[in-house]
């Protein structure tokens, strides 16, 4: 059977926060109650629904490893999340998923990288994270719709994110370049077809903003373009070294 690769972490984090409650235990004391049983029930419903949408596929839960190669690429990666508290039951919920479902964890990478590395034609991808739209293939949406992302659109989404960055993941891309920037309506951008054409466009935009980039990152434009690309790159098939258990860092179009 083919596989439905499930990037479960956003859903697991979400239900764990929903089912954590502040309770007053005394006149001056407050505490948290975290309901693992409610979280399990919600995730079971989600996974049952996904299995119903994809009865010819085996579900494979994808989880991130305790280490993440992107911290070595860009030390400020996800620095905006430091200090944010996970729900008290989150780690137990993760252990429950691993004990009760087929699951895949690859050393040094995140859950969405696992999906990108392991996906092959005939499989399905499920993730509420828009970053997975940089992986070409068939995406199963939460309502059961299957959306096919062509290779060109996956590449376009990736190279666009190299320039816009991702504030939720703490890397900024080119300063003052957002998703609605006028460059993305230009003929020069819209006519890019190959990875080399996209990368040439990206490098040109980084060099045009070299002064802003040096001011923000204290690095030259060429280096930061590659750093941001490695942060944005959801690993694809062939971009993980299974023998040495580490990702293959993106070097640009070959």
Coordinates of N, CA and C in Angstrom, one line a residue, residues 37 47 68 78 85 105 107 109 117-118 146 163 200 207 212 214 216 218 225 251:
X37 N -6.3 12.9 28.1 CA -7.3 12.0 27.6 C -8.1 12.8 26.5
X47 N -7.2 11.4 13.0 CA -6.6 10.4 12.3 C -7.6 9.4 11.7
X68 N 17.9 19.8 15.7 CA 17.4 20.4 14.4 C 18.6 21.1 13.7
X78 N 14.0 30.2 14.9 CA 13.0 30.0 15.9 C 13.3 30.6 17.3
X85 N 6.0 28.2 26.6 CA 5.8 27.0 27.3 C 4.8 26.1 26.5
X105 N 10.8 9.2 12.7 CA 11.6 10.3 13.2 C 12.9 10.1 12.5
X107 N 16.9 11.7 12.6 CA 17.8 12.4 13.4 C 18.1 13.8 12.8
X109 N 16.3 16.5 12.1 CA 15.4 17.2 11.3 C 14.0 17.3 11.9
X117 N 11.3 14.1 2.8 CA 12.3 13.1 2.4 C 11.6 11.8 2.0
X118 N 10.6 11.4 2.7 CA 10.0 10.1 2.6 C 8.9 10.0 1.5
X146 N -8.1 16.4 -2.2 CA -6.7 16.2 -2.5 C -6.3 17.2 -3.5
X163 N 13.0 34.6 0.0 CA 13.0 36.1 0.0 C 12.2 36.7 1.1
X200 N 18.7 32.6 -9.7 CA 19.3 33.8 -10.2 C 18.5 35.0 -9.8
X207 N 21.2 40.9 -3.6 CA 22.3 41.9 -3.9 C 21.7 43.3 -4.1
X212 N 20.8 46.7 3.3 CA 19.8 46.4 4.3 C 20.2 45.0 5.0
X214 N 23.2 43.6 5.2 CA 24.3 43.8 6.1 C 24.0 44.5 7.4
X216 N 21.0 44.4 8.9 CA 20.2 43.5 9.7 C 21.0 42.2 10.2
X218 N 24.5 41.5 9.6 CA 26.0 41.7 9.6 C 26.6 40.6 8.8
X225 N 21.7 34.8 1.4 CA 20.7 34.1 0.5 C 20.8 32.6 0.7
X251 N 22.7 23.3 -1.7 CA 23.8 24.1 -2.2 C 23.4 25.0 -3.3

